Short mmCIF file of C-alpha atoms in Angstrom, two decimals:
data_model
loop_
_atom_site.label_atom_id
_atom_site.label_comp_id
_atom_site.label_asym_id
_atom_site.label_seq_id
_atom_site.Cartn_x
_atom_site.Cartn_y
_atom_site.Cartn_z
CA MET A 15 102.37 49.67 107.31
CA ASN A 16 102.99 48.57 103.73
CA ASP A 17 104.85 50.55 101.07
CA THR A 18 101.64 51.67 99.21
CA THR A 19 100.23 53.14 102.50
CA LYS A 20 103.44 54.91 103.25
CA ALA A 21 103.49 56.33 99.79
CA ILE A 22 99.91 57.65 100.14
CA ASN A 23 100.62 59.11 103.54
CA THR A 24 103.72 60.80 102.23
CA LYS A 25 101.90 62.23 99.30
CA GLN A 26 99.12 63.51 101.56
CA ALA A 27 101.67 65.17 103.87
CA GLU A 28 103.35 66.79 100.87
CA THR A 29 99.93 68.13 99.69
CA ALA A 30 99.05 69.48 103.17
CA LYS A 31 102.44 71.20 103.36
CA GLY A 32 102.04 72.53 99.91
CA SER A 33 98.62 74.00 100.71
CA ASP A 34 100.34 76.35 103.23
CA GLN A 35 102.45 77.72 100.46
CA PRO A 36 100.52 77.01 97.29
CA ARG A 37 102.34 79.35 94.99
CA LEU A 38 105.73 77.93 95.98
CA ALA A 39 104.36 74.30 95.57
CA LEU A 40 103.11 75.18 92.11
CA PHE A 41 106.46 76.54 90.90
CA ARG A 42 108.17 73.50 92.41
CA ASP A 43 105.98 71.29 90.19
CA THR A 44 108.24 70.12 87.26
CA ASN A 45 105.15 69.82 84.90
CA PHE A 46 104.16 73.43 85.52
CA ARG A 47 107.74 74.66 85.02
CA TRP A 48 108.00 72.91 81.67
CA MET A 49 104.55 74.08 80.58
CA ILE A 50 105.12 77.70 81.59
CA SER A 51 108.62 78.02 80.16
CA GLY A 52 107.50 76.99 76.61
CA GLY A 53 104.13 78.71 76.96
CA VAL A 54 105.59 82.14 77.68
CA ILE A 55 107.77 82.28 74.55
CA SER A 56 105.04 80.78 72.45
CA MET A 57 102.50 83.37 73.65
CA LEU A 58 105.00 86.16 72.97
CA GLY A 59 105.76 84.73 69.49
CA ASP A 60 102.05 84.84 68.66
CA GLN A 61 102.10 88.62 69.11
CA PHE A 62 104.85 88.84 66.52
CA THR A 63 102.61 87.25 63.80
CA ILE A 64 99.63 89.32 64.94
CA VAL A 65 101.64 92.48 64.14
CA ALA A 66 103.63 91.24 61.13
CA LEU A 67 100.89 89.51 59.09
CA PRO A 68 98.56 92.53 58.73
CA TRP A 69 101.55 94.79 58.09
CA LEU A 70 102.80 92.31 55.35
CA VAL A 71 99.35 92.24 53.66
CA LEU A 72 99.08 96.08 53.67
CA LYS A 73 102.60 96.41 52.34
CA MET A 74 101.88 93.94 49.53
CA THR A 75 98.48 95.28 48.54
CA GLY A 76 97.49 98.49 50.31
CA ASP A 77 94.04 97.04 50.27
CA THR A 78 92.04 96.80 53.54
CA LEU A 79 89.52 94.38 51.86
CA ILE A 80 92.34 91.92 51.24
CA LEU A 81 93.57 92.30 54.73
CA GLY A 82 90.04 91.49 56.03
CA LEU A 83 90.01 88.45 53.80
CA VAL A 84 93.37 87.20 55.20
CA LEU A 85 92.21 87.73 58.71
CA ALA A 86 89.01 85.93 57.93
CA LEU A 87 90.90 82.97 56.56
CA ILE A 88 92.40 82.64 60.03
CA GLY A 89 89.24 83.43 62.07
CA VAL A 90 86.55 81.68 60.20
CA PRO A 91 88.11 78.13 60.10
CA ARG A 92 89.12 78.58 63.75
CA ALA A 93 85.49 79.23 64.73
CA LEU A 94 83.98 76.54 62.52
CA LEU A 95 86.44 73.77 63.31
CA ILE A 96 86.97 74.43 67.01
CA LEU A 97 84.20 71.93 67.96
CA LEU A 98 85.96 69.28 65.78
CA GLY A 99 89.21 70.20 67.50
CA GLY A 100 87.69 69.60 70.89
CA ALA A 101 86.39 66.16 69.76
CA VAL A 102 89.80 65.26 68.46
CA VAL A 103 91.42 66.34 71.74
CA ASP A 104 89.08 64.09 73.77
CA ARG A 105 89.43 61.14 71.40
CA TYR A 106 93.22 61.08 71.33
CA SER A 107 95.35 63.19 73.62
CA PRO A 108 95.58 66.97 74.30
CA LYS A 109 99.35 66.75 74.46
CA GLN A 110 99.61 64.92 71.07
CA VAL A 111 97.17 67.30 69.40
CA MET A 112 98.98 70.35 70.90
CA MET A 113 102.39 69.05 69.72
CA LEU A 114 101.13 68.39 66.21
CA SER A 115 99.63 71.90 65.95
CA LYS A 116 102.94 73.41 67.17
CA TYR A 117 104.84 71.43 64.53
CA VAL A 118 102.48 72.62 61.81
CA ASN A 119 102.77 76.34 62.95
CA THR A 120 106.56 75.92 63.02
CA VAL A 121 106.60 74.77 59.43
CA VAL A 122 104.04 77.31 58.20
CA LEU A 123 105.63 80.35 59.80
CA GLY A 124 109.11 79.10 58.84
CA LEU A 125 108.00 78.69 55.24
CA LEU A 126 106.43 82.16 55.20
CA SER A 127 109.79 83.61 56.54
CA ALA A 128 111.79 81.79 53.93
CA LEU A 129 109.59 82.84 51.04
CA LEU A 130 109.83 86.47 52.13
CA MET A 131 113.60 86.34 52.41
CA SER A 132 113.89 84.69 49.03
CA ASP A 133 111.43 87.07 47.31
CA GLN A 134 109.18 84.20 46.36
CA LEU A 135 105.99 85.02 48.34
CA SER A 136 102.83 85.67 46.40
CA LEU A 137 99.39 86.75 47.59
CA ASN A 138 97.89 83.32 46.94
CA MET A 139 100.58 81.74 49.10
CA VAL A 140 99.67 84.15 51.93
CA TYR A 141 96.05 82.98 51.59
CA VAL A 142 97.08 79.34 51.94
CA LEU A 143 99.38 80.00 54.80
CA ALA A 144 96.74 82.01 56.63
CA LEU A 145 94.17 79.30 56.14
CA SER A 146 96.66 76.78 57.51
CA LEU A 147 97.24 78.87 60.64
CA GLY A 148 93.49 79.16 61.21
CA ILE A 149 92.94 75.40 60.92
CA SER A 150 95.86 74.67 63.18
CA THR A 151 94.63 77.10 65.84
CA ALA A 152 91.18 75.41 65.92
CA PHE A 153 92.96 72.33 67.34
CA SER A 154 95.59 74.02 69.51
CA ILE A 155 93.09 76.18 71.52
CA PRO A 156 91.00 73.33 72.93
CA SER A 157 94.07 71.11 73.42
CA GLY A 158 95.78 73.92 75.44
CA THR A 159 92.81 74.37 77.77
CA ALA A 160 92.38 70.56 78.17
CA MET A 161 95.98 70.05 78.95
CA ILE A 162 96.32 72.15 82.23
CA PRO A 163 93.96 69.93 84.36
CA ARG A 164 95.72 66.88 83.00
CA CYS A 165 99.05 68.17 84.27
CA ILE A 166 98.37 70.23 87.37
CA ALA A 167 97.05 68.96 90.76
CA ALA A 168 93.43 69.95 91.33
CA PRO A 169 93.89 72.32 94.36
CA GLN A 170 96.35 74.29 92.30
CA LEU A 171 94.40 74.57 89.12
CA GLN A 172 92.87 78.01 89.53
CA MET A 173 96.25 79.49 90.58
CA ALA A 174 97.86 77.89 87.52
CA ASN A 175 95.13 79.24 85.27
CA GLY A 176 95.63 82.69 86.79
CA ILE A 177 99.32 82.69 86.13
CA MET A 178 99.03 81.34 82.55
CA LEU A 179 96.21 83.77 81.64
CA GLY A 180 98.13 86.66 83.33
CA LEU A 181 101.24 85.94 81.34
CA ARG A 182 99.21 85.85 78.19
CA GLN A 183 97.98 89.31 79.02
CA ILE A 184 101.47 90.54 79.69
CA SER A 185 102.61 89.10 76.36
CA MET A 186 99.87 91.23 74.64
CA PHE A 187 101.57 94.26 76.05
CA LEU A 188 105.17 93.46 75.31
CA GLY A 189 104.82 91.37 72.09
CA PRO A 190 103.61 94.10 69.70
CA LEU A 191 106.33 96.55 71.02
CA LEU A 192 109.10 94.05 70.61
CA ALA A 193 107.73 93.03 67.18
CA GLY A 194 107.73 96.63 66.05
CA ILE A 195 111.32 97.06 67.17
CA LEU A 196 112.38 93.90 65.43
CA ILE A 197 110.76 94.86 62.12
CA ALA A 198 112.34 98.28 62.26
CA VAL A 199 115.85 96.97 63.09
CA PHE A 200 115.85 94.36 60.28
CA GLY A 201 113.60 96.15 57.74
CA ASN A 202 114.23 98.51 54.89
CA THR A 203 114.85 95.82 52.27
CA ALA A 204 113.08 96.43 49.01
CA THR A 205 112.21 93.32 46.85
CA ASP A 206 110.89 92.49 43.44
CA MET A 207 107.98 90.33 44.63
CA THR A 208 105.28 89.76 42.05
CA ASP A 209 102.45 90.85 44.30
CA ALA A 210 104.34 93.48 46.33
CA ALA A 211 106.95 95.20 44.25
CA GLY A 212 109.06 97.42 46.49
CA LEU A 213 108.11 95.87 49.72
CA ALA A 214 110.01 97.81 52.34
CA ASP A 215 110.13 95.70 55.33
CA ALA A 216 110.64 92.21 53.99
CA ARG A 217 113.71 91.34 56.09
CA GLY A 218 112.10 92.63 59.30
CA LEU A 219 108.84 90.80 58.65
CA ALA A 220 110.70 87.60 57.78
CA ALA A 221 112.56 87.96 61.14
CA ALA A 222 109.22 88.40 62.99
CA PHE A 223 107.72 85.26 61.44
CA LEU A 224 110.98 83.32 62.02
CA PHE A 225 110.89 84.30 65.73
CA ASP A 226 107.35 82.99 66.02
CA SER A 227 108.30 79.84 64.15
CA PHE A 228 111.22 79.33 66.65
CA SER A 229 108.85 79.93 69.62
CA TYR A 230 106.65 77.11 68.49
CA ALA A 231 109.53 74.72 67.95
CA LEU A 232 110.87 75.60 71.45
CA SER A 233 107.49 75.20 73.11
CA ALA A 234 107.00 71.80 71.35
CA TRP A 235 110.27 70.75 72.90
CA THR A 236 109.34 71.89 76.39
CA LEU A 237 105.91 70.29 76.01
CA SER A 238 107.59 66.96 75.22
CA HIS A 239 108.85 66.95 78.81
CA VAL A 240 105.40 67.51 80.32
CA ARG A 241 104.03 64.30 82.01
CA MET A 242 100.28 63.69 81.57
CA LEU A 243 98.40 62.42 84.66
CA ALA A 244 96.42 59.19 84.21
CA LEU A 245 92.81 59.83 83.29
CA PRO A 246 91.23 58.23 86.40
CA GLN A 247 93.08 60.61 88.62
CA LEU A 248 91.24 63.58 87.10
CA GLU A 249 87.68 62.46 87.76
CA LEU A 250 86.14 64.75 90.27
CA ALA A 251 83.38 63.92 92.76
CA GLY A 252 79.78 64.53 91.81
CA HIS A 253 79.82 63.49 88.13
CA GLY A 254 77.58 60.49 88.66
CA LYS A 255 76.81 58.28 85.74
CA ASN A 256 78.41 60.73 83.31
CA ALA A 257 81.80 60.52 85.03
CA HIS A 258 83.27 58.08 82.47
CA PRO A 259 81.51 58.69 79.06
CA LYS A 260 82.42 56.10 76.53
CA PRO A 261 84.31 57.28 73.40
CA ALA A 262 82.17 57.70 70.26
CA ALA A 263 82.75 55.33 67.36
CA ARG A 264 83.13 58.21 64.88
CA LEU A 265 84.43 61.70 65.21
CA TRP A 266 81.21 63.47 64.28
CA HIS A 267 79.30 61.32 66.69
CA SER A 268 81.91 62.41 69.28
CA ILE A 269 81.02 66.09 68.55
CA LEU A 270 77.34 65.37 69.04
CA GLU A 271 78.09 63.43 72.18
CA GLY A 272 79.96 66.56 73.57
CA LEU A 273 77.00 68.89 72.62
CA ARG A 274 74.63 66.35 74.22
CA TYR A 275 76.72 66.07 77.37
CA CYS A 276 76.84 69.86 77.77
CA TRP A 277 73.09 70.14 77.13
CA ASN A 278 72.23 67.43 79.59
CA ASP A 279 74.40 68.98 82.33
CA VAL A 280 71.98 71.58 83.82
CA MET A 281 74.83 73.77 85.15
CA LEU A 282 76.80 73.75 81.87
CA ARG A 283 73.58 74.37 79.88
CA THR A 284 72.54 77.21 82.06
CA CYS A 285 75.99 78.94 81.96
CA PHE A 286 76.55 78.41 78.22
CA LEU A 287 73.15 79.91 77.40
CA TYR A 288 73.79 82.81 79.71
CA TRP A 289 77.28 83.45 78.16
CA SER A 290 75.77 83.15 74.63
CA ALA A 291 73.37 86.00 75.48
CA VAL A 292 76.23 88.10 76.88
CA ALA A 293 78.36 87.40 73.77
CA PHE A 294 75.61 88.39 71.41
CA PHE A 295 74.33 91.48 73.09
CA ILE A 296 77.45 92.78 74.72
CA MET A 297 80.80 91.41 73.29
CA GLY A 298 80.01 92.14 69.69
CA PRO A 299 78.85 95.74 70.20
CA ILE A 300 81.80 96.56 72.38
CA GLN A 301 84.21 95.41 69.64
CA ILE A 302 82.69 98.11 67.34
CA ALA A 303 81.96 100.79 69.97
CA LEU A 304 85.53 101.17 71.39
CA PRO A 305 87.29 102.14 68.21
CA VAL A 306 84.44 104.42 67.25
CA LEU A 307 84.63 106.04 70.69
CA ALA A 308 88.48 106.41 70.33
CA ASN A 309 87.92 108.20 66.99
CA GLN A 310 85.52 110.63 68.63
CA LEU A 311 87.80 111.35 71.59
CA GLY A 312 91.10 111.75 69.96
CA ASP A 313 90.88 110.79 66.28
CA SER A 314 94.03 108.79 66.54
CA ALA A 315 95.21 105.27 66.89
CA SER A 316 97.13 106.16 70.02
CA THR A 317 93.84 107.01 71.79
CA PHE A 318 92.48 103.64 70.79
CA GLY A 319 95.69 102.07 72.13
CA ILE A 320 95.30 103.79 75.45
CA LEU A 321 91.71 102.48 75.80
CA ILE A 322 92.64 98.95 74.87
CA GLY A 323 95.73 99.12 77.05
CA CYS A 324 93.72 100.21 80.08
CA HIS A 325 91.23 97.47 79.57
CA GLY A 326 94.03 94.95 79.18
CA ALA A 327 95.82 96.25 82.27
CA GLY A 328 92.54 95.83 84.31
CA THR A 329 92.10 92.34 82.90
CA LEU A 330 95.61 91.50 84.07
CA LEU A 331 94.97 92.92 87.47
CA GLY A 332 91.73 90.95 87.81
CA MET A 333 93.42 87.67 86.73
CA LEU A 334 96.11 88.27 89.41
CA MET A 335 93.43 88.95 91.97
CA SER A 336 91.66 85.77 91.07
CA GLY A 337 94.88 83.70 91.46
CA LEU A 338 95.70 85.28 94.81
CA LEU A 339 92.09 85.19 96.06
CA PRO A 340 90.66 82.06 94.38
CA ASN A 341 87.81 81.40 96.81
CA ARG A 342 86.27 84.84 97.17
CA ARG A 343 82.60 84.43 96.31
CA LEU A 344 79.25 86.03 97.03
CA VAL A 345 77.56 82.91 98.34
CA ASN A 346 78.63 80.89 95.33
CA LEU A 347 80.13 81.26 91.78
CA GLY A 348 76.81 81.78 89.95
CA ARG A 349 75.73 84.70 92.23
CA THR A 350 79.33 86.14 91.92
CA ILE A 351 79.13 86.02 88.11
CA LEU A 352 75.73 87.78 88.18
CA LEU A 353 76.80 90.46 90.62
CA ILE A 354 79.96 91.28 88.67
CA ASP A 355 78.05 91.34 85.30
CA PHE A 356 75.49 93.68 86.88
CA ILE A 357 78.22 96.04 87.93
CA VAL A 358 79.76 95.88 84.53
CA GLY A 359 76.41 96.81 83.03
CA LEU A 360 76.22 99.83 85.32
CA LEU A 361 79.75 100.87 84.25
CA PHE A 362 78.80 100.59 80.56
CA ILE A 363 76.12 103.28 80.87
CA PRO A 364 78.52 106.20 81.96
CA MET A 365 80.66 105.35 78.84
CA SER A 366 78.04 107.24 76.90
CA LEU A 367 78.81 110.46 78.75
CA VAL A 368 82.71 110.43 78.64
CA VAL A 369 84.32 113.46 76.94
CA THR A 370 88.00 112.77 77.69
CA THR A 371 90.26 109.78 77.25
CA TRP A 372 91.02 109.46 80.87
CA GLN A 373 87.46 109.08 81.84
CA ALA A 374 86.92 106.24 79.34
CA ALA A 375 90.30 104.70 80.33
CA ALA A 376 89.21 104.70 84.01
CA LEU A 377 85.95 102.96 83.32
CA LEU A 378 87.61 100.43 81.03
CA LEU A 379 90.21 99.74 83.68
CA SER A 380 87.36 98.90 86.19
CA ILE A 381 85.49 96.79 83.63
CA GLY A 382 88.68 94.94 82.66
CA THR A 383 89.48 94.10 86.35
CA LEU A 384 85.99 92.62 87.07
CA GLY A 385 86.16 90.65 83.68
CA GLY A 386 89.62 89.40 84.38
CA TYR A 387 88.62 88.02 87.80
CA LEU A 388 85.71 86.17 86.26
CA HIS A 389 87.82 84.84 83.34
CA VAL A 390 90.10 82.77 85.53
CA ALA A 391 87.20 81.66 87.90
CA VAL A 392 85.07 80.46 84.94
CA TYR A 393 87.85 78.64 83.13
CA THR A 394 88.71 76.82 86.40
CA TRP A 395 85.03 76.02 87.08
CA ILE A 396 84.63 74.40 83.71
CA GLN A 397 87.80 72.37 84.00
CA ARG A 398 86.62 71.05 87.39
CA GLN A 399 82.97 70.66 86.40
CA VAL A 400 83.65 68.52 83.34
CA PRO A 401 85.22 65.02 83.43
CA ALA A 402 88.54 64.73 81.59
CA ALA A 403 87.11 62.68 78.79
CA MET A 404 84.77 65.49 77.79
CA LEU A 405 86.91 68.46 78.66
CA GLY A 406 88.26 69.24 75.11
CA ARG A 407 84.75 69.37 73.58
CA SER A 408 83.27 71.30 76.48
CA MET A 409 85.95 73.95 76.36
CA SER A 410 85.62 74.13 72.57
CA ILE A 411 81.94 74.87 72.94
CA PHE A 412 82.59 77.53 75.53
CA MET A 413 85.21 79.18 73.15
CA PHE A 414 82.92 78.92 70.17
CA ILE A 415 80.38 81.02 72.06
CA PHE A 416 82.76 84.01 71.99
CA MET A 417 84.73 83.33 68.77
CA GLY A 418 81.66 82.34 66.72
CA ILE A 419 78.81 84.50 68.20
CA GLY A 420 80.91 87.52 68.98
CA PRO A 421 82.02 88.32 65.36
CA VAL A 422 78.49 87.80 64.10
CA SER A 423 77.20 90.21 66.67
CA ALA A 424 79.91 92.67 65.82
CA ALA A 425 78.92 92.68 62.08
CA ILE A 426 75.31 93.26 63.04
CA THR A 427 76.35 96.13 65.32
CA GLY A 428 78.34 97.76 62.55
CA TRP A 429 75.19 97.81 60.43
CA ALA A 430 73.05 99.06 63.38
CA MET A 431 75.35 102.01 64.10
CA ARG A 432 74.34 103.73 60.85
CA SER A 433 71.09 104.47 62.70
CA ILE A 434 72.23 104.89 66.33
CA SER A 435 74.97 106.90 68.03
CA THR A 436 77.83 105.59 70.08
CA ALA A 437 76.28 106.91 73.30
CA GLN A 438 73.01 105.15 72.48
CA LEU A 439 74.91 101.87 71.84
CA PHE A 440 76.73 102.06 75.29
CA ILE A 441 73.49 102.80 77.05
CA GLY A 442 71.66 100.03 75.24
CA SER A 443 74.47 97.49 75.83
CA GLY A 444 74.63 98.36 79.59
CA ALA A 445 70.90 98.20 79.94
CA LEU A 446 70.70 94.86 78.10
CA LEU A 447 73.44 93.30 80.31
CA ILE A 448 71.54 94.41 83.42
CA LEU A 449 68.39 92.94 81.92
CA ILE A 450 70.09 89.65 81.05
CA VAL A 451 71.43 89.39 84.65
CA LEU A 452 68.01 90.05 86.19
CA LEU A 453 66.34 87.47 83.95
CA ALA A 454 69.07 84.84 84.79
CA PHE A 455 68.64 85.57 88.45
CA LEU A 456 64.89 85.28 88.42
CA GLY A 457 64.33 82.64 85.85
CA SER A 458 67.35 80.28 85.52
CA GLU A 459 69.67 78.07 87.54
CA MET A 460 72.54 80.62 87.43
CA PRO A 461 72.12 81.61 91.13
CA SER A 462 72.64 77.97 92.03
CA VAL A 463 75.95 77.47 90.16
CA LYS A 464 78.57 76.25 92.66
CA ASP A 465 82.36 75.62 92.51
CA GLN A 466 83.06 71.95 92.41
CA VAL A 467 84.58 70.42 95.61
CA VAL A 468 88.24 69.81 94.86
CA VAL A 469 89.39 66.17 95.44
CA ASP A 470 93.09 65.60 95.26
CA GLN A 471 92.77 62.19 93.60
CA ALA A 472 96.57 62.03 92.99
CA ALA A 473 97.05 61.98 96.72
CA GLN A 474 94.65 59.01 97.11
CA ASP A 475 95.60 56.83 94.13
CA PRO A 476 98.42 54.39 94.73
CA ALA A 477 99.05 54.41 90.99
CA ALA A 478 100.10 58.12 91.20
#
């Protein structure tokens, strides 16, 4: 037996042994440990900016319109450029793009902190820095989703996704609380800023931005230790002639190539069209309906926080369940998606009847649990369905559905709610989701969507 054969057999034996204890095997993976160590603090740092930036703008101006403009400068470029970001990721390297975006965010947030501490920050500077964060995020999001399957063995992919997404959800609980404590501890420093005379929390806000800047620098360092698997190891069985698409000569052609690939893949096209309908008719309305419902139930931000917190807790629970029970399906993935969305539609309708906070919280906990389970399963399915050379563009199209369509739908819903009640909106959203599910079941390929068969190419490739 030659050395190559011995190496392959040894790798296969290790894989078989790891399959008995997949969670332990995953945490023994050096790549995963480097990714998760930097990812946790980076996700936590993001929450500091999410809290600090709106508070800074309100302290500087007291104008919610300007606050909306600043948030739009982050959100709009992110939605518009995310397809370009996916093309860049596929053309170059998700690791290189991710590290570059982390360096940019480190500098931008460090500069914001320094300007605050030195009393040199103006509103126009805030606009520029917010725009920079939005552009950077458009590239970091697709690179992050494309990196995981380039670093983690295929059999452990869904579990890795479940852990990463679960930790993100935990950071959304802890981050705002820690940010508020940090701002309070270091705050109470009035300044003579041109656009915000008498700013009360400058030092605390600067500390929050500095923490996020540090989190990006640290995660860039940990990311530099992550080893990328060779591209051929990641190609999965069943991709046929599209398994190795040639890179486009120009970047815009690359974007069109990604759109064309997703359209020509029947399963991807079916799922993306289905999720587009869900995003337009469901996601947008819920973004408007929940705060309005909270205002009706308790007329306080704390009530809204309880509702969002219960939905987030359910999402976390669902993600954990998906990681622990990765193969639980009703026949296949497509029918599982349709069944869960059908149940969610049924749960939306009673939201129109709630009269207490606990009733709404219980329903949102259930909805979040179902959605969290699907979240991990869908992410993993796309990562396995799409060849590595197309993954960045495919994931960016998937995320554009929710980042681009959702906000438009929310704006339309806000206008529509001048004529309809919150109860009518919940009933209509639930009924629409049920109708979408039925139409997809009867008239599309959704019931035929299956999980890809996992092939551990690393165990079979001597080059590994």
